[in-house]
XYZ file of C-alpha atoms in Angstrom:
664
model
C 99.822 65.476 58.950
C 98.878 62.136 60.428
C 100.254 60.317 57.374
C 103.645 61.874 57.973
C 103.519 60.952 61.650
C 102.519 57.427 60.830
C 105.499 56.823 58.511
C 108.120 57.853 61.074
C 109.972 55.336 63.235
C 107.863 52.792 65.051
C 106.322 54.038 68.310
C 104.625 51.953 70.977
C 100.913 52.484 71.469
C 99.131 53.239 74.733
C 98.141 49.593 75.206
C 101.807 48.613 75.504
C 102.462 51.077 78.347
C 101.547 50.677 81.979
C 99.725 53.492 83.753
C 102.899 55.019 85.173
C 104.504 55.210 81.700
C 101.429 56.985 80.323
C 101.344 59.402 83.270
C 105.006 60.295 82.717
C 104.425 61.066 79.048
C 101.204 63.004 79.636
C 102.675 65.114 82.434
C 105.474 66.206 80.111
C 102.911 67.772 77.772
C 101.203 69.862 80.483
C 102.755 73.266 81.141
C 100.362 75.536 83.028
C 96.629 76.209 82.838
C 96.705 79.866 81.792
C 94.568 79.826 78.616
C 90.859 80.429 79.130
C 88.230 78.069 77.808
C 84.424 78.251 77.931
C 84.124 74.683 79.235
C 80.519 75.118 80.391
C 79.389 76.351 76.965
C 81.340 73.560 75.249
C 79.728 70.998 77.532
C 76.225 72.240 76.710
C 76.910 72.285 72.968
C 78.506 68.824 72.986
C 75.669 67.369 75.107
C 73.092 68.640 72.623
C 74.893 66.715 69.855
C 75.892 63.514 71.688
C 72.813 63.178 73.917
C 69.960 64.741 71.930
C 67.173 62.628 73.422
C 68.384 62.493 77.033
C 67.598 64.730 79.967
C 71.210 65.970 79.733
C 70.527 68.012 76.593
C 70.589 71.746 77.176
C 68.976 74.885 75.720
C 71.091 76.714 73.204
C 73.905 78.425 75.184
C 75.475 81.806 74.351
C 77.971 82.045 71.457
C 81.309 80.301 71.961
C 84.420 82.505 71.925
C 87.088 80.426 73.683
C 88.706 78.446 72.209
C 88.728 79.900 68.721
C 87.193 77.882 65.909
C 90.648 77.445 64.365
C 91.774 75.472 67.425
C 88.780 73.142 67.184
C 89.213 72.692 63.433
C 92.944 71.975 63.774
C 92.294 69.196 66.292
C 89.425 67.869 64.170
C 91.549 67.726 61.011
C 94.355 65.964 62.870
C 91.967 63.276 64.116
C 90.402 62.870 60.645
C 93.858 62.378 59.129
C 94.840 59.711 61.686
C 95.080 56.136 60.442
C 92.944 53.537 62.169
C 95.695 51.881 64.210
C 96.452 51.926 67.926
C 99.927 53.343 67.335
C 98.591 56.245 65.241
C 95.847 56.868 67.792
C 98.511 57.172 70.501
C 100.620 59.551 68.379
C 97.654 61.798 67.644
C 96.596 61.747 71.292
C 100.046 62.953 72.360
C 99.986 65.573 69.565
C 96.634 66.908 70.831
C 97.911 67.041 74.420
C 100.938 68.973 73.218
C 98.766 71.428 71.277
C 96.512 71.949 74.318
C 99.381 72.039 76.841
C 98.292 75.393 78.331
C 94.653 74.431 78.900
C 93.272 72.895 82.087
C 92.784 69.116 82.178
C 89.006 69.302 81.824
C 89.370 71.835 78.988
C 91.657 69.439 77.065
C 88.896 66.822 77.068
C 86.114 69.279 76.233
C 88.019 70.804 73.304
C 88.851 67.379 71.854
C 85.271 66.192 72.216
C 83.988 69.428 70.636
C 86.433 68.956 67.724
C 85.110 65.399 67.284
C 81.564 66.747 67.183
C 82.413 68.872 64.143
C 82.670 65.642 62.133
C 80.306 63.447 64.126
C 77.673 66.177 64.298
C 77.828 66.551 60.532
C 77.248 62.807 60.191
C 74.277 62.853 62.609
C 72.713 65.894 60.959
C 72.977 64.493 57.417
C 71.552 61.179 58.563
C 68.450 63.029 59.754
C 68.288 65.625 56.961
C 65.258 65.995 54.730
C 65.243 63.857 51.599
C 65.435 66.713 49.133
C 67.935 66.786 46.273
C 70.566 68.740 48.204
C 70.215 66.597 51.353
C 70.393 63.374 49.367
C 73.444 64.580 47.463
C 75.279 65.531 50.680
C 74.463 62.157 52.246
C 75.920 60.400 49.224
C 79.039 62.568 49.228
C 79.582 61.796 52.921
C 78.796 58.096 52.372
C 76.351 58.148 55.234
C 74.730 54.838 54.377
C 78.073 53.030 54.179
C 79.324 54.507 57.508
C 76.125 53.809 59.453
C 77.185 50.381 60.695
C 80.580 51.513 62.025
C 78.948 54.592 63.542
C 76.925 52.453 65.971
C 79.996 51.533 68.034
C 81.192 55.132 67.868
C 77.864 56.452 69.149
C 77.878 53.981 72.029
C 81.414 54.989 73.121
C 81.019 58.753 72.831
C 77.697 58.655 74.654
C 79.439 56.796 77.472
C 82.009 59.587 77.497
C 79.270 62.237 77.545
C 77.203 60.593 80.265
C 79.769 59.124 82.671
C 83.290 60.347 81.996
C 82.485 64.038 81.606
C 80.330 63.908 84.726
C 83.271 62.696 86.807
C 85.750 65.097 85.207
C 83.403 68.041 85.847
C 82.823 66.838 89.404
C 86.582 66.739 89.943
C 86.986 70.241 88.458
C 84.285 71.633 90.770
C 85.884 70.041 93.858
C 89.326 71.325 92.871
C 87.961 74.849 92.454
C 86.784 74.837 96.087
C 90.412 75.003 97.236
C 90.242 72.431 100.025
C 93.354 71.955 102.108
C 95.080 68.636 101.409
C 94.705 67.506 105.018
C 90.956 68.205 104.940
C 90.161 66.180 101.793
C 93.218 63.952 101.165
C 91.426 61.840 98.519
C 91.289 64.909 96.281
C 95.042 64.615 95.854
C 94.616 60.991 94.705
C 91.882 62.096 92.330
C 94.189 64.715 90.873
C 96.859 62.086 90.235
C 94.356 59.936 88.333
C 93.095 62.774 86.102
C 95.951 62.754 83.509
C 95.443 59.029 82.905
C 91.698 59.482 82.391
C 92.310 62.482 80.130
C 94.706 60.405 78.024
C 92.277 57.494 77.543
C 89.348 59.833 76.913
C 91.195 61.657 74.133
C 92.604 58.392 72.756
C 89.065 56.952 72.646
C 87.809 60.049 70.803
C 90.670 59.792 68.286
C 89.900 56.089 67.741
C 86.188 56.860 67.369
C 86.962 59.422 64.663
C 89.009 56.857 62.751
C 86.258 54.257 63.127
C 83.678 56.733 61.886
C 85.695 57.267 58.702
C 87.110 53.777 58.125
C 85.166 50.680 57.203
C 87.967 48.338 58.328
C 89.790 49.637 61.419
C 92.629 47.507 62.848
C 91.194 47.527 66.361
C 87.930 47.328 68.226
C 86.571 50.331 70.103
C 85.709 47.985 72.960
C 89.433 47.816 73.774
C 89.538 51.601 74.231
C 86.280 51.557 76.176
C 87.712 48.968 78.590
C 90.780 51.122 79.344
C 88.632 54.246 79.574
C 86.191 52.578 81.977
C 89.010 51.411 84.264
C 90.453 54.944 84.463
C 86.998 56.433 84.960
C 86.098 53.941 87.715
C 89.338 54.790 89.494
C 88.532 58.514 89.485
C 84.917 57.850 90.493
C 86.141 55.886 93.512
C 88.392 58.728 94.634
C 85.584 61.233 94.116
C 83.229 59.168 96.249
C 85.828 59.218 99.028
C 86.251 62.964 98.522
C 82.541 63.527 99.066
C 82.606 61.484 102.267
C 85.629 63.414 103.524
C 83.927 66.653 102.586
C 80.827 65.665 104.537
C 83.004 64.712 107.489
C 84.677 68.069 107.292
C 81.252 69.643 107.372
C 79.623 72.184 105.179
C 81.355 75.192 103.754
C 80.849 77.106 106.996
C 83.422 74.906 108.727
C 85.914 75.612 105.977
C 85.185 79.327 106.178
C 85.620 79.291 109.926
C 89.034 77.657 109.537
C 90.034 80.485 107.202
C 88.834 83.110 109.683
C 90.659 81.447 112.575
C 93.909 80.916 110.695
C 93.967 83.257 107.674
C 96.728 83.527 105.125
C 95.871 87.077 104.079
C 93.022 89.577 103.785
C 92.005 88.342 100.322
C 91.445 84.797 101.621
C 89.293 86.136 104.464
C 87.148 88.245 102.133
C 86.644 85.264 99.834
C 85.523 83.181 102.813
C 83.033 85.869 103.830
C 81.424 86.715 100.510
C 82.205 84.110 97.842
C 81.268 80.521 97.032
C 82.683 78.962 93.837
C 79.977 76.248 93.907
C 77.096 78.641 93.379
C 76.088 80.712 90.378
C 76.957 84.384 89.908
C 79.482 85.502 92.510
C 79.143 88.708 94.567
C 80.756 91.704 92.903
C 82.915 94.441 94.384
C 81.921 98.010 93.497
C 83.812 101.216 94.167
C 81.061 103.760 94.430
C 78.798 102.833 91.514
C 81.508 101.199 89.370
C 82.315 97.486 89.377
C 85.898 96.546 90.274
C 87.198 94.075 87.700
C 89.930 92.695 89.972
C 87.367 91.743 92.614
C 88.680 91.034 96.122
C 92.263 90.939 94.812
C 92.234 94.747 94.927
C 92.524 94.527 98.730
C 95.718 92.501 98.721
C 98.192 94.035 101.174
C 95.583 96.514 102.507
C 93.920 97.198 105.831
C 90.154 96.853 105.524
C 87.368 98.437 107.569
C 84.364 96.138 107.089
C 81.131 98.069 107.421
C 78.660 95.255 108.167
C 75.028 96.337 108.414
C 71.454 95.788 107.334
C 69.767 98.427 105.163
C 67.525 99.802 107.927
C 68.171 102.934 110.003
C 71.836 103.248 109.064
C 71.885 106.807 107.734
C 73.909 108.130 110.691
C 76.459 105.355 110.335
C 76.793 105.972 106.588
C 77.486 109.653 107.222
C 80.043 108.607 109.817
C 81.782 106.236 107.399
C 81.707 108.947 104.726
C 83.600 111.239 107.103
C 86.182 108.497 107.692
C 86.516 107.997 103.931
C 87.153 111.729 103.475
C 89.622 111.644 106.357
C 91.531 108.749 104.815
C 91.900 110.704 101.571
C 93.391 113.702 103.409
C 97.190 113.513 103.723
C 96.991 109.901 102.596
C 100.691 109.746 101.682
C 101.810 110.903 105.115
C 103.220 108.301 107.507
C 101.370 108.500 110.817
C 101.698 106.928 114.241
C 102.930 103.378 114.117
C 104.185 103.855 110.552
C 100.696 103.533 109.032
C 99.679 105.295 105.825
C 96.073 106.340 105.284
C 96.112 105.125 101.687
C 96.696 101.594 103.004
C 93.185 101.587 104.516
C 90.064 100.723 102.511
C 86.385 100.651 103.493
C 84.171 97.759 102.344
C 80.428 97.663 102.960
C 78.890 94.193 103.335
C 75.103 94.645 103.465
C 73.283 91.795 105.222
C 69.992 91.158 103.436
C 68.007 87.970 103.979
C 66.315 88.133 100.589
C 66.969 90.622 97.820
C 63.637 91.889 96.539
C 62.834 94.941 94.437
C 62.362 97.072 97.546
C 65.694 96.135 99.124
C 67.548 96.500 95.822
C 66.100 99.975 95.348
C 66.916 101.011 98.924
C 70.507 99.844 98.534
C 70.882 101.870 95.330
C 69.274 104.928 96.909
C 71.538 104.818 99.947
C 74.604 104.701 97.715
C 73.281 107.453 95.466
C 71.776 109.800 98.068
C 74.795 109.708 100.365
C 77.301 109.763 97.509
C 79.052 106.622 98.746
C 82.462 106.350 97.100
C 83.921 103.513 99.160
C 83.748 99.837 98.253
C 80.637 97.705 98.625
C 79.689 94.080 98.022
C 76.767 93.509 95.663
C 75.056 90.136 95.370
C 71.636 88.774 94.423
C 71.119 85.582 96.440
C 72.117 84.504 99.929
C 75.497 85.863 101.035
C 77.673 82.716 101.245
C 79.454 83.731 104.448
C 76.473 85.274 106.220
C 76.404 82.725 109.038
C 80.117 83.165 109.720
C 79.707 86.950 109.700
C 76.867 86.808 112.222
C 78.381 84.095 114.453
C 82.052 85.089 114.385
C 81.912 88.847 113.834
C 78.593 90.249 115.106
C 77.501 88.165 118.105
C 80.871 88.372 119.918
C 80.235 92.134 120.021
C 77.175 91.442 122.191
C 74.265 92.176 119.844
C 72.431 91.115 116.699
C 73.197 92.577 113.266
C 69.661 94.016 113.193
C 70.427 95.987 116.377
C 73.278 98.051 114.948
C 76.143 97.830 112.428
C 79.716 96.888 113.268
C 83.057 97.931 111.788
C 85.743 95.296 112.363
C 89.213 96.318 111.184
C 91.351 93.672 109.453
C 95.039 93.848 108.623
C 96.756 92.686 105.406
C 97.371 89.347 107.135
C 93.600 88.864 107.526
C 93.542 89.036 111.320
C 91.341 91.485 113.198
C 93.174 94.391 114.799
C 89.863 95.623 116.220
C 86.726 93.488 116.541
C 84.490 96.544 116.279
C 85.773 100.077 115.779
C 82.307 101.663 115.489
C 82.205 103.134 119.015
C 85.803 104.288 118.685
C 84.995 106.048 115.403
C 81.769 107.528 116.778
C 83.702 109.093 119.634
C 86.921 110.152 117.952
C 86.302 110.105 114.185
C 89.358 110.084 111.938
C 91.496 111.056 114.948
C 91.245 107.392 115.981
C 93.318 106.303 112.953
C 94.469 103.525 112.578
C 91.440 102.464 114.635
C 93.029 100.069 117.115
C 91.683 99.873 120.654
C 94.894 101.400 121.970
C 94.338 104.425 119.731
C 91.152 105.190 121.671
C 93.043 104.793 124.952
C 95.748 107.190 123.747
C 93.166 109.782 122.683
C 91.455 109.537 126.038
C 94.786 110.204 127.775
C 95.416 113.079 125.382
C 92.343 114.960 126.648
C 91.933 113.694 130.224
C 94.042 116.476 131.708
C 91.901 119.143 130.002
C 88.615 117.618 131.173
C 90.020 117.395 134.684
C 90.928 121.103 134.554
C 87.464 122.029 133.189
C 85.584 120.003 135.826
C 87.583 121.611 138.609
C 86.062 124.904 137.516
C 82.567 123.526 136.876
C 81.892 119.998 138.218
C 78.454 119.937 136.542
C 80.034 119.654 133.081
C 79.714 116.022 132.015
C 80.520 115.012 128.419
C 78.113 112.581 126.732
C 79.018 110.617 123.632
C 76.224 111.805 121.341
C 76.050 115.395 122.605
C 77.908 118.442 121.309
C 79.063 120.953 123.888
C 80.263 124.550 123.630
C 82.565 125.508 126.506
C 83.476 129.185 126.364
C 84.560 132.313 128.158
C 85.585 135.891 127.464
C 84.381 139.442 127.891
C 80.931 139.980 129.435
C 79.520 141.540 126.280
C 80.742 138.751 123.996
C 79.708 135.988 126.430
C 76.189 137.424 126.571
C 75.938 137.532 122.773
C 77.393 134.064 122.322
C 75.137 132.503 124.986
C 72.123 133.943 123.217
C 73.419 132.742 119.831
C 74.110 129.173 120.906
C 70.775 128.926 122.728
C 68.996 130.072 119.567
C 70.934 127.522 117.521
C 70.028 124.739 119.935
C 66.317 125.422 119.416
C 66.591 125.739 115.641
C 64.145 123.402 113.883
C 66.818 122.253 111.415
C 69.083 121.241 114.289
C 66.233 119.326 115.899
C 65.362 117.675 112.575
C 68.974 116.540 112.179
C 68.781 115.005 115.671
C 71.735 117.109 116.878
C 71.973 117.521 120.650
C 73.705 120.708 121.841
C 74.723 121.813 125.317
C 76.715 124.874 126.376
C 78.629 126.098 129.410
C 80.142 129.459 130.221
C 83.215 128.288 132.106
C 83.363 131.253 134.440
C 79.652 131.716 135.147
C 79.375 129.669 138.338
C 82.981 129.956 139.422
C 85.084 132.473 141.217
C 87.825 134.309 139.396
C 90.327 132.180 141.314
C 88.819 128.984 139.850
C 89.080 130.317 136.308
C 92.592 131.504 137.036
C 93.485 127.996 138.269
C 92.180 126.573 134.984
C 94.546 128.710 132.956
C 97.402 127.927 135.330
C 96.792 124.213 134.652
C 96.844 124.887 130.933
C 100.034 126.939 131.181
C 101.797 124.226 133.146
C 100.975 121.711 130.430
C 102.376 124.061 127.797
C 105.825 124.075 129.346
C 108.354 121.802 127.745
C 109.614 119.044 129.993
C 112.969 117.659 128.924
C 112.315 114.477 130.870
C 109.102 113.706 128.993
C 109.703 113.766 125.268
C 107.237 111.061 124.244
C 104.795 111.950 121.425
C 101.772 112.143 123.739
C 103.364 114.801 125.952
C 104.426 116.760 122.881
C 100.812 116.728 121.639
C 99.528 117.893 125.025
C 102.047 120.766 125.060
C 100.865 121.848 121.636
C 97.215 121.721 122.716
C 97.960 123.808 125.803
C 99.832 126.420 123.782
C 96.880 126.774 121.414
C 94.522 127.198 124.335
C 96.729 129.964 125.731
C 96.555 131.612 122.324
C 92.742 131.593 122.558
C 92.894 133.127 126.018
C 94.557 136.211 124.534
C 91.558 136.902 122.298
C 90.060 140.123 123.771
C 86.506 139.035 122.971
C 86.306 135.380 123.835
C 87.217 131.790 123.113
C 85.300 128.553 122.445
C 85.992 124.850 122.823
C 83.643 122.613 120.823
C 83.407 119.000 121.990
C 81.515 115.850 121.121
C 81.628 113.466 124.014
C 85.186 113.548 125.321
C 86.534 114.403 121.892
C 87.675 118.004 121.468
C 86.565 118.965 117.988
C 87.619 122.599 117.693
C 89.391 125.470 119.452
C 87.889 128.726 118.174
C 88.241 132.490 118.520
C 85.250 134.412 119.774
C 84.157 136.636 116.887
C 84.401 134.156 113.967
C 82.657 131.490 116.063
C 79.837 133.840 117.004
C 79.384 134.801 113.348
C 79.441 131.110 112.368
C 76.531 130.372 114.702
C 74.662 133.541 113.735
C 74.931 132.616 110.045
C 73.736 129.024 110.486
C 71.281 129.462 107.605
C 74.270 129.654 105.248
C 75.534 126.156 106.096
C 72.548 124.332 107.580
C 71.972 122.254 104.431
C 75.315 120.492 104.943
C 74.403 119.180 108.409
C 72.235 116.227 107.249
C 74.788 115.269 104.573
C 77.980 115.379 106.625
C 78.471 113.033 109.536
C 78.318 115.256 112.542
C 77.256 118.792 113.072
C 80.894 119.706 113.779
C 82.209 119.098 110.246
C 80.200 121.775 108.357
C 80.509 124.084 111.384
C 84.319 123.737 111.353
C 84.478 124.321 107.596
C 82.382 127.482 107.860
C 84.289 128.705 110.921
C 87.667 128.477 109.172
C 86.295 130.321 106.152
C 84.902 133.021 108.430
C 88.180 133.234 110.363
C 90.119 133.747 107.130
C 87.594 136.310 105.955
C 87.965 138.352 109.175
C 91.736 138.067 109.056
C 91.815 139.409 105.499
C 89.642 142.381 106.517
C 91.933 143.385 109.362
C 94.125 146.431 108.969
C 97.799 145.928 108.343
C 100.195 146.123 111.268
C 99.293 148.944 113.690
C 102.219 151.206 114.670
C 102.447 153.833 117.410
C 105.363 156.205 117.488
C 106.453 157.199 120.971
C 109.401 159.040 122.384
C 108.548 157.977 125.914
C 110.259 155.351 127.955
C 109.482 151.857 126.735
C 106.095 150.924 128.122
C 103.498 148.147 127.791
C 100.944 149.263 125.221
C 98.041 147.222 123.898
C 97.065 147.213 120.236
C 94.458 149.909 119.398
C 92.691 147.623 116.886
C 89.398 146.644 118.585
C 89.508 143.111 117.172
C 93.018 142.479 118.491
C 94.021 143.879 121.891
C 97.371 142.108 122.026
C 100.413 143.625 123.690
C 102.304 145.522 121.023
C 105.813 144.591 119.993
C 108.494 147.164 120.774
C 110.527 148.139 117.701
C 112.992 150.811 118.687
C 110.701 153.669 119.731
C 107.806 152.318 117.678
C 105.051 150.074 119.014
C 103.748 147.586 116.465
C 101.089 144.810 116.396
C 100.139 142.659 113.392
C 97.028 141.116 115.004
C 98.531 137.607 115.010
C 101.167 135.594 116.815
C 104.592 135.249 115.264
C 104.889 131.606 116.241
C 103.154 129.700 113.430
C 102.326 126.867 115.826
C 100.057 129.125 117.884
C 96.354 129.329 117.154
C 96.562 126.569 114.641
C 94.777 123.689 116.302
């Protein structure tokens, strides 16, 4: 191949060009760095051959897979076939750059040097081989003794490349990978401009060394190549020294991370700043449940992220809470909700803060994920979390406490900015109802229920909701109220409830009040149920719907129940299925420690019980009467509604015709 190239029209060599001419030609050969190369493995292998007796030699690395051996052999053969002239060395150098046009700049050098080592390494090995018949024969075939003198200059040049040039190229590659902004480390831009020139003279020197190794009378001296190479290397080294000073002036990586947090481009950049550091060894991994996510942080591009930031101690309640949010996000996740948000746009990421990962902490982390069936995303790492200081200083402490005091859940948008510094209290109080977890969502929910709490406290001023406490507020017939009061009191004292640290309170709304006070409560509810044409905003529509459902409960002949947690209304319930739900606590008690909140398994069991009772009810009751139309109540003891008049028949189907009633 090289012979053919050498016989074509005369071409200038690299010594006849100035630096700008070389840069122009080299840039034309570089397309894009999209082909992978195991540069670290190549570097270790090459160092073991070029620098066998230095402290830069390395243990045997893992097998090389990229580039393929064919690529190395092709470059090696091209260099072997190159005539020992400056012009041919230039032609082969440009040919190599063209062949490696889709590799990174440092990979181009490493591949060429590795290809050189295929021939040079063979020479070195045979020179040291045992003096048996086979070894002696191979040395004679390769003319080792004849080539020894010319190999001295070659060894000197390639060792200079291995010791100095590669060090600076690798240093440049590491700095470039840190993604500094140009204004922060401006010398890095100058260093980048000098890299193609250094790459050219490094490859040209390797090509010339190959020719010298094979030829006893080259037409040039390797010292000429070494002089050009040293000038290019010194130029890069100077820029790198300035880069390091500018980097120190900028500060450590925490300053750079803080700049990202203060002025983020997107959520992916923020997550990288919090958990990753390209300078260190193995990077933290993203897991979904127990499975590693191959795309890493890129999977969160364009998403809203709830960051669950915590230690590993005393966080069981919070994990159950986050599990309930995860389940809530999966429900109706394709439905557009308030503000145009979709639930499937929101992801949960757990960043555990651990000072030092030891066997005990590793095991606890695994057990928490396994025992609580965590399916959301988590960050797994072995050493110090790169962005820990930023997390503690910029995320935790502004909330007014230390990370060891309690977890936090900041909510970040796709743009990387925080839409809520800490949504934990909001989620504790309102659960998934607080979606999309902005501060204003908590304010709206508070307004949604304020009118009802005002109406309740007018009847019984002693009722005071507390954030961590569940409360049953109820009323109905004397017989049912007596049974329910006994049932809820028994539940409150249940050892499983106490073990789950569930606090329960209960209030019979009419016990300490006159009938007029209770009547006023229902009047307040009825007024809220009336449609007001002047107030058609979504909040008023929600309040109307709530009031209508409450009025539906009032019609239950046995009783009604409102279950609350803090100021959050968790459930409106009919008397009989709720009483049976409490009475049959043994059937669902095992779900209380697993689910976040006593209300979730209770609600699930209640709805099942309600459906079961509904299915057992008789079909529509009908009374035939020839009398004047009169008001007749349903004879079914579980119903008691006013019967519908159908001609001269009275009929009741033990439900309300309006599907919006009794559905809260």
